[in-house]
Amino acid sequence: MLPDLEHLIHLQELDSAADRARRRIADIPAVQQSLEARSAARAAAVQAVKDRIAATTASRRDVEKEVAAVQTRLSKYKEQLMSVKTNKEFTAMQHEIATAEGLVRSYDDRLLELMEAADQEAAELKAAEAAMKSEQADIARDEKALEAERETREGELQRLASEREAVASSISRDVMAIYIRVAHGRRGLALAEARGGLCVVCHVRMRPQVFNQVRRNDGINQCESCTRILYYVPPVTPAPAIEN
Ligand SMILES: [Zn+2]
């Protein structure tokens, strides 16, 4: 094989690997953002339960205040009951007392409901906090893995760059210029294998004499359709069967 062609294949492998590494690095911020979003969602869930607990506590204080006011009124009515002069006044006062007592009972029911709600919410808070804690541990682990990935890829890019420099220096200037031009216009993919008379990248069939020329691997041939530099991989000859 023409040494330039062999080096180009190597160069393309290095460039494609570097491209993959750069894409992986470029994907990292989005993954980090989704981790932050997960963390924020858990924190919001905990805050929502805390808000409900605060609302329940406030309702309970309001009801307790109401109960205290009714109790005060009730003891006043009971004192007044001792000093009423007429039957009519007595009946009216008894009616007031019954109404107030009814009110106290309904407030007591409401307080019981609120206490049950508070118990339920305390359990929910515990669960939400446990879920947040476990999720945060997962997130911290994923963030660490992402950082490790970034370091690995950056190290890989450095290695690829120095290897690329060595390979590129062994390629003739003209051939390198073709590679760079095609790579630039073809998203970094400047080489294509020719197989069965087709360019495997753009799938366009080449003229038979072009394919024959490409199969020799002894020159720089470009696909007439996509302009990629073509190379040929000879079929692997099966190992001769071992005879007993
Ligand atoms: Zn092509």
mmCIF file with all atom_site columns, C-alpha atoms in Angstrom, residues 18-177:
data_model
loop_
_atom_site.group_PDB
_atom_site.id
_atom_site.type_symbol
_atom_site.label_atom_id
_atom_site.label_alt_id
_atom_site.label_comp_id
_atom_site.label_asym_id
_atom_site.label_entity_id
_atom_site.label_seq_id
_atom_site.pdbx_PDB_ins_code
_atom_site.Cartn_x
_atom_site.Cartn_y
_atom_site.Cartn_z
_atom_site.occupancy
_atom_site.B_iso_or_equiv
_atom_site.pdbx_formal_charge
_atom_site.auth_seq_id
_atom_site.auth_comp_id
_atom_site.auth_asym_id
_atom_site.auth_atom_id
_atom_site.pdbx_PDB_model_num
ATOM 1   C CA . ALA A 1 18  ? -10.558 12.782 18.699 1.00 0.00 ? 18  ALA A CA 1
ATOM 2   C CA . ASP A 1 19  ? -13.906 13.826 17.274 1.00 0.00 ? 19  ASP A CA 1
ATOM 3   C CA . ARG A 1 20  ? -15.707 11.229 19.392 1.00 0.00 ? 20  ARG A CA 1
ATOM 4   C CA . ALA A 1 21  ? -13.776 12.344 22.489 1.00 0.00 ? 21  ALA A CA 1
ATOM 5   C CA . ARG A 1 22  ? -14.649 15.992 21.842 1.00 0.00 ? 22  ARG A CA 1
ATOM 6   C CA . ARG A 1 23  ? -18.311 15.106 21.377 1.00 0.00 ? 23  ARG A CA 1
ATOM 7   C CA . ARG A 1 24  ? -18.320 13.178 24.654 1.00 0.00 ? 24  ARG A CA 1
ATOM 8   C CA . ILE A 1 25  ? -16.803 16.189 26.411 1.00 0.00 ? 25  ILE A CA 1
ATOM 9   C CA . ALA A 1 26  ? -19.343 18.490 24.769 1.00 0.00 ? 26  ALA A CA 1
ATOM 10  C CA . ASP A 1 27  ? -22.188 16.287 26.050 1.00 0.00 ? 27  ASP A CA 1
ATOM 11  C CA . ILE A 1 28  ? -21.055 16.561 29.675 1.00 0.00 ? 28  ILE A CA 1
ATOM 12  C CA . PRO A 1 29  ? -22.622 19.955 30.551 1.00 0.00 ? 29  PRO A CA 1
ATOM 13  C CA . ALA A 1 30  ? -26.093 18.784 29.475 1.00 0.00 ? 30  ALA A CA 1
ATOM 14  C CA . VAL A 1 31  ? -25.768 15.668 31.637 1.00 0.00 ? 31  VAL A CA 1
ATOM 15  C CA . GLN A 1 32  ? -24.604 17.833 34.531 1.00 0.00 ? 32  GLN A CA 1
ATOM 16  C CA . GLN A 1 33  ? -27.610 20.081 34.058 1.00 0.00 ? 33  GLN A CA 1
ATOM 17  C CA . SER A 1 34  ? -29.978 17.144 34.160 1.00 0.00 ? 34  SER A CA 1
ATOM 18  C CA . LEU A 1 35  ? -28.321 15.986 37.390 1.00 0.00 ? 35  LEU A CA 1
ATOM 19  C CA . GLU A 1 36  ? -28.814 19.453 38.859 1.00 0.00 ? 36  GLU A CA 1
ATOM 20  C CA . ALA A 1 37  ? -32.441 19.385 37.743 1.00 0.00 ? 37  ALA A CA 1
ATOM 21  C CA . ARG A 1 38  ? -32.952 16.026 39.483 1.00 0.00 ? 38  ARG A CA 1
ATOM 22  C CA . SER A 1 39  ? -31.406 17.403 42.652 1.00 0.00 ? 39  SER A CA 1
ATOM 23  C CA . ALA A 1 40  ? -33.568 20.529 42.481 1.00 0.00 ? 40  ALA A CA 1
ATOM 24  C CA . ALA A 1 41  ? -36.713 18.439 41.940 1.00 0.00 ? 41  ALA A CA 1
ATOM 25  C CA . ARG A 1 42  ? -35.997 16.425 45.103 1.00 0.00 ? 42  ARG A CA 1
ATOM 26  C CA . ALA A 1 43  ? -35.322 19.582 47.095 1.00 0.00 ? 43  ALA A CA 1
ATOM 27  C CA . ALA A 1 44  ? -38.584 21.072 45.776 1.00 0.00 ? 44  ALA A CA 1
ATOM 28  C CA . ALA A 1 45  ? -40.489 17.938 46.836 1.00 0.00 ? 45  ALA A CA 1
ATOM 29  C CA . VAL A 1 46  ? -39.096 18.272 50.379 1.00 0.00 ? 46  VAL A CA 1
ATOM 30  C CA . GLN A 1 47  ? -39.936 21.988 50.428 1.00 0.00 ? 47  GLN A CA 1
ATOM 31  C CA . ALA A 1 48  ? -43.500 21.271 49.267 1.00 0.00 ? 48  ALA A CA 1
ATOM 32  C CA . VAL A 1 49  ? -44.056 18.937 52.231 1.00 0.00 ? 49  VAL A CA 1
ATOM 33  C CA . LYS A 1 50  ? -42.535 21.524 54.595 1.00 0.00 ? 50  LYS A CA 1
ATOM 34  C CA . ASP A 1 51  ? -44.905 24.149 53.196 1.00 0.00 ? 51  ASP A CA 1
ATOM 35  C CA . ARG A 1 52  ? -47.885 21.881 53.837 1.00 0.00 ? 52  ARG A CA 1
ATOM 36  C CA . ILE A 1 53  ? -46.657 21.241 57.377 1.00 0.00 ? 53  ILE A CA 1
ATOM 37  C CA . ALA A 1 54  ? -46.404 24.993 57.951 1.00 0.00 ? 54  ALA A CA 1
ATOM 38  C CA . ALA A 1 55  ? -49.940 25.476 56.606 1.00 0.00 ? 55  ALA A CA 1
ATOM 39  C CA . THR A 1 56  ? -51.301 22.706 58.844 1.00 0.00 ? 56  THR A CA 1
ATOM 40  C CA . THR A 1 57  ? -49.551 24.186 61.886 1.00 0.00 ? 57  THR A CA 1
ATOM 41  C CA . ALA A 1 58  ? -50.991 27.624 61.081 1.00 0.00 ? 58  ALA A CA 1
ATOM 42  C CA . SER A 1 59  ? -54.516 26.177 60.709 1.00 0.00 ? 59  SER A CA 1
ATOM 43  C CA . ARG A 1 60  ? -54.124 24.395 64.022 1.00 0.00 ? 60  ARG A CA 1
ATOM 44  C CA . ARG A 1 61  ? -53.097 27.626 65.793 1.00 0.00 ? 61  ARG A CA 1
ATOM 45  C CA . ASP A 1 62  ? -56.082 29.432 64.258 1.00 0.00 ? 62  ASP A CA 1
ATOM 46  C CA . VAL A 1 63  ? -58.495 26.734 65.426 1.00 0.00 ? 63  VAL A CA 1
ATOM 47  C CA . GLU A 1 64  ? -56.925 26.705 68.911 1.00 0.00 ? 64  GLU A CA 1
ATOM 48  C CA . LYS A 1 65  ? -57.410 30.487 69.124 1.00 0.00 ? 65  LYS A CA 1
ATOM 49  C CA . GLU A 1 66  ? -61.038 30.066 68.090 1.00 0.00 ? 66  GLU A CA 1
ATOM 50  C CA . VAL A 1 67  ? -61.549 27.366 70.709 1.00 0.00 ? 67  VAL A CA 1
ATOM 51  C CA . ALA A 1 68  ? -60.036 29.583 73.416 1.00 0.00 ? 68  ALA A CA 1
ATOM 52  C CA . ALA A 1 69  ? -62.368 32.441 72.419 1.00 0.00 ? 69  ALA A CA 1
ATOM 53  C CA . VAL A 1 70  ? -65.433 30.191 72.493 1.00 0.00 ? 70  VAL A CA 1
ATOM 54  C CA . GLN A 1 71  ? -64.362 28.737 75.860 1.00 0.00 ? 71  GLN A CA 1
ATOM 55  C CA . THR A 1 72  ? -64.080 32.247 77.273 1.00 0.00 ? 72  THR A CA 1
ATOM 56  C CA . ARG A 1 73  ? -67.517 33.081 75.949 1.00 0.00 ? 73  ARG A CA 1
ATOM 57  C CA . LEU A 1 74  ? -68.876 29.843 77.365 1.00 0.00 ? 74  LEU A CA 1
ATOM 58  C CA . SER A 1 75  ? -67.638 30.480 80.899 1.00 0.00 ? 75  SER A CA 1
ATOM 59  C CA . LYS A 1 76  ? -69.103 33.985 80.714 1.00 0.00 ? 76  LYS A CA 1
ATOM 60  C CA . TYR A 1 77  ? -72.497 32.531 79.685 1.00 0.00 ? 77  TYR A CA 1
ATOM 61  C CA . LYS A 1 78  ? -72.348 30.030 82.529 1.00 0.00 ? 78  LYS A CA 1
ATOM 62  C CA . GLU A 1 79  ? -71.719 32.853 85.048 1.00 0.00 ? 79  GLU A CA 1
ATOM 63  C CA . GLN A 1 80  ? -74.560 34.868 83.540 1.00 0.00 ? 80  GLN A CA 1
ATOM 64  C CA . LEU A 1 81  ? -76.859 31.850 83.803 1.00 0.00 ? 81  LEU A CA 1
ATOM 65  C CA . MET A 1 82  ? -76.654 32.171 87.625 1.00 0.00 ? 82  MET A CA 1
ATOM 66  C CA . SER A 1 83  ? -77.888 35.758 87.569 1.00 0.00 ? 83  SER A CA 1
ATOM 67  C CA . VAL A 1 84  ? -80.745 35.615 85.042 1.00 0.00 ? 84  VAL A CA 1
ATOM 68  C CA . LYS A 1 85  ? -84.072 36.867 86.302 1.00 0.00 ? 85  LYS A CA 1
ATOM 69  C CA . THR A 1 86  ? -86.632 35.386 83.899 1.00 0.00 ? 86  THR A CA 1
ATOM 70  C CA . ASN A 1 87  ? -87.365 32.027 82.376 1.00 0.00 ? 87  ASN A CA 1
ATOM 71  C CA . LYS A 1 88  ? -87.090 33.560 78.941 1.00 0.00 ? 88  LYS A CA 1
ATOM 72  C CA . GLU A 1 89  ? -83.604 34.858 79.691 1.00 0.00 ? 89  GLU A CA 1
ATOM 73  C CA . PHE A 1 90  ? -82.661 31.439 81.124 1.00 0.00 ? 90  PHE A CA 1
ATOM 74  C CA . THR A 1 91  ? -83.800 29.649 77.964 1.00 0.00 ? 91  THR A CA 1
ATOM 75  C CA . ALA A 1 92  ? -82.006 32.147 75.741 1.00 0.00 ? 92  ALA A CA 1
ATOM 76  C CA . MET A 1 93  ? -78.802 31.723 77.735 1.00 0.00 ? 93  MET A CA 1
ATOM 77  C CA . GLN A 1 94  ? -79.094 27.943 77.623 1.00 0.00 ? 94  GLN A CA 1
ATOM 78  C CA . HIS A 1 95  ? -79.458 28.206 73.869 1.00 0.00 ? 95  HIS A CA 1
ATOM 79  C CA . GLU A 1 96  ? -76.278 30.312 73.648 1.00 0.00 ? 96  GLU A CA 1
ATOM 80  C CA . ILE A 1 97  ? -74.421 27.767 75.762 1.00 0.00 ? 97  ILE A CA 1
ATOM 81  C CA . ALA A 1 98  ? -75.574 24.859 73.603 1.00 0.00 ? 98  ALA A CA 1
ATOM 82  C CA . THR A 1 99  ? -74.503 26.684 70.452 1.00 0.00 ? 99  THR A CA 1
ATOM 83  C CA . ALA A 1 100 ? -71.062 27.455 71.924 1.00 0.00 ? 100 ALA A CA 1
ATOM 84  C CA . GLU A 1 101 ? -70.606 23.872 73.091 1.00 0.00 ? 101 GLU A CA 1
ATOM 85  C CA . GLY A 1 102 ? -71.525 22.642 69.642 1.00 0.00 ? 102 GLY A CA 1
ATOM 86  C CA . LEU A 1 103 ? -68.930 24.966 68.220 1.00 0.00 ? 103 LEU A CA 1
ATOM 87  C CA . VAL A 1 104 ? -66.262 23.638 70.600 1.00 0.00 ? 104 VAL A CA 1
ATOM 88  C CA . ARG A 1 105 ? -67.084 20.079 69.555 1.00 0.00 ? 105 ARG A CA 1
ATOM 89  C CA . SER A 1 106 ? -66.762 20.897 65.882 1.00 0.00 ? 106 SER A CA 1
ATOM 90  C CA . TYR A 1 107 ? -63.459 22.697 66.529 1.00 0.00 ? 107 TYR A CA 1
ATOM 91  C CA . ASP A 1 108 ? -62.236 19.641 68.440 1.00 0.00 ? 108 ASP A CA 1
ATOM 92  C CA . ASP A 1 109 ? -63.089 17.454 65.449 1.00 0.00 ? 109 ASP A CA 1
ATOM 93  C CA . ARG A 1 110 ? -61.219 19.853 63.192 1.00 0.00 ? 110 ARG A CA 1
ATOM 94  C CA . LEU A 1 111 ? -58.201 19.779 65.546 1.00 0.00 ? 111 LEU A CA 1
ATOM 95  C CA . LEU A 1 112 ? -58.190 16.006 65.463 1.00 0.00 ? 112 LEU A CA 1
ATOM 96  C CA . GLU A 1 113 ? -58.197 16.080 61.666 1.00 0.00 ? 113 GLU A CA 1
ATOM 97  C CA . LEU A 1 114 ? -55.333 18.562 61.646 1.00 0.00 ? 114 LEU A CA 1
ATOM 98  C CA . MET A 1 115 ? -53.316 16.415 64.064 1.00 0.00 ? 115 MET A CA 1
ATOM 99  C CA . GLU A 1 116 ? -53.832 13.375 61.868 1.00 0.00 ? 116 GLU A CA 1
ATOM 100 C CA . ALA A 1 117 ? -52.779 15.434 58.846 1.00 0.00 ? 117 ALA A CA 1
ATOM 101 C CA . ALA A 1 118 ? -49.667 16.573 60.763 1.00 0.00 ? 118 ALA A CA 1
ATOM 102 C CA . ASP A 1 119 ? -48.718 12.947 61.529 1.00 0.00 ? 119 ASP A CA 1
ATOM 103 C CA . GLN A 1 120 ? -49.193 12.025 57.888 1.00 0.00 ? 120 GLN A CA 1
ATOM 104 C CA . GLU A 1 121 ? -47.130 15.014 56.743 1.00 0.00 ? 121 GLU A CA 1
ATOM 105 C CA . ALA A 1 122 ? -44.334 14.235 59.208 1.00 0.00 ? 122 ALA A CA 1
ATOM 106 C CA . ALA A 1 123 ? -44.107 10.741 57.698 1.00 0.00 ? 123 ALA A CA 1
ATOM 107 C CA . GLU A 1 124 ? -44.136 12.223 54.197 1.00 0.00 ? 124 GLU A CA 1
ATOM 108 C CA . LEU A 1 125 ? -41.344 14.625 55.122 1.00 0.00 ? 125 LEU A CA 1
ATOM 109 C CA . LYS A 1 126 ? -39.245 11.779 56.460 1.00 0.00 ? 126 LYS A CA 1
ATOM 110 C CA . ALA A 1 127 ? -39.764 9.822  53.226 1.00 0.00 ? 127 ALA A CA 1
ATOM 111 C CA . ALA A 1 128 ? -39.075 12.844 51.004 1.00 0.00 ? 128 ALA A CA 1
ATOM 112 C CA . GLU A 1 129 ? -35.892 13.644 52.928 1.00 0.00 ? 129 GLU A CA 1
ATOM 113 C CA . ALA A 1 130 ? -34.702 10.041 52.702 1.00 0.00 ? 130 ALA A CA 1
ATOM 114 C CA . ALA A 1 131 ? -35.415 10.018 48.963 1.00 0.00 ? 131 ALA A CA 1
ATOM 115 C CA . MET A 1 132 ? -33.530 13.293 48.563 1.00 0.00 ? 132 MET A CA 1
ATOM 116 C CA . LYS A 1 133 ? -30.563 11.973 50.516 1.00 0.00 ? 133 LYS A CA 1
ATOM 117 C CA . SER A 1 134 ? -30.335 8.799  48.462 1.00 0.00 ? 134 SER A CA 1
ATOM 118 C CA . GLU A 1 135 ? -30.794 10.695 45.194 1.00 0.00 ? 135 GLU A CA 1
ATOM 119 C CA . GLN A 1 136 ? -28.109 13.168 46.189 1.00 0.00 ? 136 GLN A CA 1
ATOM 120 C CA . ALA A 1 137 ? -25.719 10.299 46.816 1.00 0.00 ? 137 ALA A CA 1
ATOM 121 C CA . ASP A 1 138 ? -26.521 8.946  43.334 1.00 0.00 ? 138 ASP A CA 1
ATOM 122 C CA . ILE A 1 139 ? -26.059 12.386 41.823 1.00 0.00 ? 139 ILE A CA 1
ATOM 123 C CA . ALA A 1 140 ? -22.737 12.938 43.593 1.00 0.00 ? 140 ALA A CA 1
ATOM 124 C CA . ARG A 1 141 ? -21.540 9.571  42.277 1.00 0.00 ? 141 ARG A CA 1
ATOM 125 C CA . ASP A 1 142 ? -22.658 10.444 38.721 1.00 0.00 ? 142 ASP A CA 1
ATOM 126 C CA . GLU A 1 143 ? -21.000 13.855 38.922 1.00 0.00 ? 143 GLU A CA 1
ATOM 127 C CA . LYS A 1 144 ? -17.764 12.241 40.005 1.00 0.00 ? 144 LYS A CA 1
ATOM 128 C CA . ALA A 1 145 ? -18.007 9.795  37.099 1.00 0.00 ? 145 ALA A CA 1
ATOM 129 C CA . LEU A 1 146 ? -18.587 12.690 34.692 1.00 0.00 ? 146 LEU A CA 1
ATOM 130 C CA . GLU A 1 147 ? -15.510 14.501 35.979 1.00 0.00 ? 147 GLU A CA 1
ATOM 131 C CA . ALA A 1 148 ? -13.489 11.311 35.588 1.00 0.00 ? 148 ALA A CA 1
ATOM 132 C CA . GLU A 1 149 ? -14.858 10.920 32.073 1.00 0.00 ? 149 GLU A CA 1
ATOM 133 C CA . ARG A 1 150 ? -13.853 14.470 31.210 1.00 0.00 ? 150 ARG A CA 1
ATOM 134 C CA . GLU A 1 151 ? -10.331 13.898 32.508 1.00 0.00 ? 151 GLU A CA 1
ATOM 135 C CA . THR A 1 152 ? -10.030 10.622 30.624 1.00 0.00 ? 152 THR A CA 1
ATOM 136 C CA . ARG A 1 153 ? -11.238 12.198 27.377 1.00 0.00 ? 153 ARG A CA 1
ATOM 137 C CA . GLU A 1 154 ? -8.975  15.206 27.750 1.00 0.00 ? 154 GLU A CA 1
ATOM 138 C CA . GLY A 1 155 ? -5.996  12.937 28.327 1.00 0.00 ? 155 GLY A CA 1
ATOM 139 C CA . GLU A 1 156 ? -7.061  10.929 25.299 1.00 0.00 ? 156 GLU A CA 1
ATOM 140 C CA . LEU A 1 157 ? -7.238  14.099 23.195 1.00 0.00 ? 157 LEU A CA 1
ATOM 141 C CA . GLN A 1 158 ? -3.702  15.036 24.219 1.00 0.00 ? 158 GLN A CA 1
ATOM 142 C CA . ARG A 1 159 ? -2.370  11.615 23.311 1.00 0.00 ? 159 ARG A CA 1
ATOM 143 C CA . LEU A 1 160 ? -4.249  11.647 19.996 1.00 0.00 ? 160 LEU A CA 1
ATOM 144 C CA . ALA A 1 161 ? -2.929  15.116 19.169 1.00 0.00 ? 161 ALA A CA 1
ATOM 145 C CA . SER A 1 162 ? 0.696   14.138 19.673 1.00 0.00 ? 162 SER A CA 1
ATOM 146 C CA . GLU A 1 163 ? 0.242   10.914 17.735 1.00 0.00 ? 163 GLU A CA 1
ATOM 147 C CA . ARG A 1 164 ? -1.503  12.867 14.981 1.00 0.00 ? 164 ARG A CA 1
ATOM 148 C CA . GLU A 1 165 ? 1.408   15.260 14.745 1.00 0.00 ? 165 GLU A CA 1
ATOM 149 C CA . ALA A 1 166 ? 3.800   12.380 14.182 1.00 0.00 ? 166 ALA A CA 1
ATOM 150 C CA . VAL A 1 167 ? 1.570   10.725 11.580 1.00 0.00 ? 167 VAL A CA 1
ATOM 151 C CA . ALA A 1 168 ? 0.786   13.971 9.760  1.00 0.00 ? 168 ALA A CA 1
ATOM 152 C CA . SER A 1 169 ? 4.480   14.840 9.471  1.00 0.00 ? 169 SER A CA 1
ATOM 153 C CA . SER A 1 170 ? 5.045   11.654 7.478  1.00 0.00 ? 170 SER A CA 1
ATOM 154 C CA . ILE A 1 171 ? 2.369   12.487 4.890  1.00 0.00 ? 171 ILE A CA 1
ATOM 155 C CA . SER A 1 172 ? 3.312   14.487 1.815  1.00 0.00 ? 172 SER A CA 1
ATOM 156 C CA . ARG A 1 173 ? 2.110   18.069 1.748  1.00 0.00 ? 173 ARG A CA 1
ATOM 157 C CA . ASP A 1 174 ? -0.140  17.685 -1.333 1.00 0.00 ? 174 ASP A CA 1
ATOM 158 C CA . VAL A 1 175 ? -1.911  14.609 0.020  1.00 0.00 ? 175 VAL A CA 1
ATOM 159 C CA . MET A 1 176 ? -2.329  16.276 3.396  1.00 0.00 ? 176 MET A CA 1
ATOM 160 C CA . ALA A 1 177 ? -3.918  19.268 1.669  1.00 0.00 ? 177 ALA A CA 1
#
